[in-house]
GROMACS .gro file of C-alpha atoms in nm:
model
   90
    1HIS     CA    1   0.092  -4.319  21.417
    2HIS     CA    2   0.130  -4.128  21.096
    3SER     CA    3   0.430  -3.874  21.111
    4ARG     CA    4   0.429  -3.524  20.947
    5LYS     CA    5   0.781  -3.594  20.864
    6VAL     CA    6   0.931  -3.784  20.552
    7PHE     CA    7   1.250  -3.906  20.454
    8ILE     CA    8   1.359  -3.810  20.110
    9GLY     CA    9   1.658  -4.001  19.942
   10GLY     CA   10   1.835  -3.915  19.611
   11THR     CA   11   1.790  -3.535  19.651
   12ALA     CA   12   2.171  -3.498  19.502
   13ASP     CA   13   2.270  -3.118  19.531
   14LYS     CA   14   1.932  -2.965  19.563
   15ASP     CA   15   1.911  -2.694  19.834
   16GLN     CA   16   1.649  -2.622  20.092
   17GLU     CA   17   1.478  -2.363  19.862
   18GLU     CA   18   1.466  -2.589  19.561
   19LEU     CA   19   1.327  -2.878  19.767
   20LYS     CA   20   1.059  -2.664  19.956
   21GLU     CA   21   0.939  -2.527  19.627
   22HIS     CA   22   0.910  -2.887  19.495
   23PHE     CA   23   0.746  -3.062  19.796
   24ALA     CA   24   0.494  -2.754  19.851
   25GLN     CA   25   0.280  -2.932  19.566
   26PHE     CA   26   0.171  -3.186  19.820
   27GLY     CA   27   0.083  -2.926  20.099
   28GLU     CA   28   0.248  -2.648  20.315
   29VAL     CA   29   0.619  -2.714  20.406
   30ALA     CA   30   0.688  -2.676  20.773
   31SER     CA   31   1.052  -2.733  20.755
   32ILE     CA   32   1.334  -2.895  20.511
   33GLU     CA   33   1.651  -3.046  20.673
   34VAL     CA   34   1.915  -3.106  20.392
   35LEU     CA   35   2.168  -3.323  20.540
   36LYS     CA   36   2.562  -3.222  20.454
   37GLU     CA   37   2.908  -3.356  20.527
   38ARG     CA   38   3.136  -3.148  20.756
   39ASP     CA   39   3.301  -3.007  20.434
   40GLY     CA   40   2.938  -2.884  20.355
   41SER     CA   41   2.891  -3.097  20.046
   42TYR     CA   42   2.558  -3.248  20.025
   43ARG     CA   43   2.483  -3.612  20.153
   44GLY     CA   44   2.207  -3.648  19.903
   45PHE     CA   45   1.899  -3.679  20.127
   46ALA     CA   46   1.677  -3.471  20.322
   47PHE     CA   47   1.384  -3.446  20.542
   48VAL     CA   48   1.080  -3.267  20.469
   49THR     CA   49   0.813  -3.191  20.755
   50PHE     CA   50   0.450  -3.074  20.666
   51TYR     CA   51   0.181  -2.901  20.865
   52ASP     CA   52  -0.057  -3.156  20.772
   53VAL     CA   53   0.004  -3.539  20.819
   54ARG     CA   54  -0.216  -3.586  20.478
   55ALA     CA   55   0.034  -3.402  20.284
   56ALA     CA   56   0.287  -3.634  20.397
   57GLN     CA   57   0.081  -3.940  20.346
   58GLU     CA   58  -0.008  -3.811  19.977
   59LEU     CA   59   0.402  -3.772  19.906
   60LEU     CA   60   0.432  -4.130  20.056
   61GLU     CA   61   0.201  -4.257  19.803
   62VAL     CA   62   0.350  -4.089  19.537
   63HIS     CA   63   0.675  -4.251  19.641
   64HIS     CA   64   0.902  -4.101  19.364
   65SER     CA   65   0.885  -3.742  19.245
   66TYR     CA   66   1.122  -3.559  19.029
   67ILE     CA   67   1.318  -3.208  18.993
   68GLY     CA   68   1.448  -3.189  18.657
   69ASN     CA   69   1.621  -3.534  18.597
   70VAL     CA   70   1.685  -3.576  18.976
   71ARG     CA   71   1.465  -3.889  19.108
   72MET     CA   72   1.388  -3.863  19.460
   73GLU     CA   73   1.232  -4.125  19.672
   74ALA     CA   74   0.985  -4.064  19.999
   75LYS     CA   75   1.021  -4.293  20.271
   76PRO     CA   76   0.845  -4.298  20.616
   77CYS     CA   77   1.051  -4.141  20.848
   78VAL     CA   78   1.124  -4.390  21.135
   79LEU     CA   79   1.145  -4.134  21.448
   80PRO     CA   80   1.268  -4.202  21.788
   81ARG     CA   81   0.998  -4.232  22.051
   82GLY     CA   82   1.076  -3.907  22.217
   83GLU     CA   83   1.005  -3.734  21.864
   84LEU     CA   84   0.666  -3.874  21.877
   85GLU     CA   85   0.583  -3.721  22.211
   86LEU     CA   86   0.720  -3.389  22.065
   87ASP     CA   87   0.511  -3.408  21.766
   88ARG     CA   88   0.192  -3.446  21.942
   89LYS     CA   89   0.235  -3.113  22.135
   90ILE     CA   90   0.294  -2.895  21.845
   0.00000   0.00000   0.00000
């Protein structure tokens, strides 16, 4: 099962808008989750969900992408079983 959700490592201090704009080159972005610490600082990784699984696959094949000098790495998002069920209903 290919997921439409991709783990992005190395996002540094990039926010939702910047990431959404960047990853739109692969396909329409459904959502971006930027993970933060309790104090609001960026944890340096995010999850990108596309509407089309092919966009997610393309991003995974490219593997590394850049916003300026920030090098980000795309990895398959390993989901708990329940979320896969949910994914099918959308």
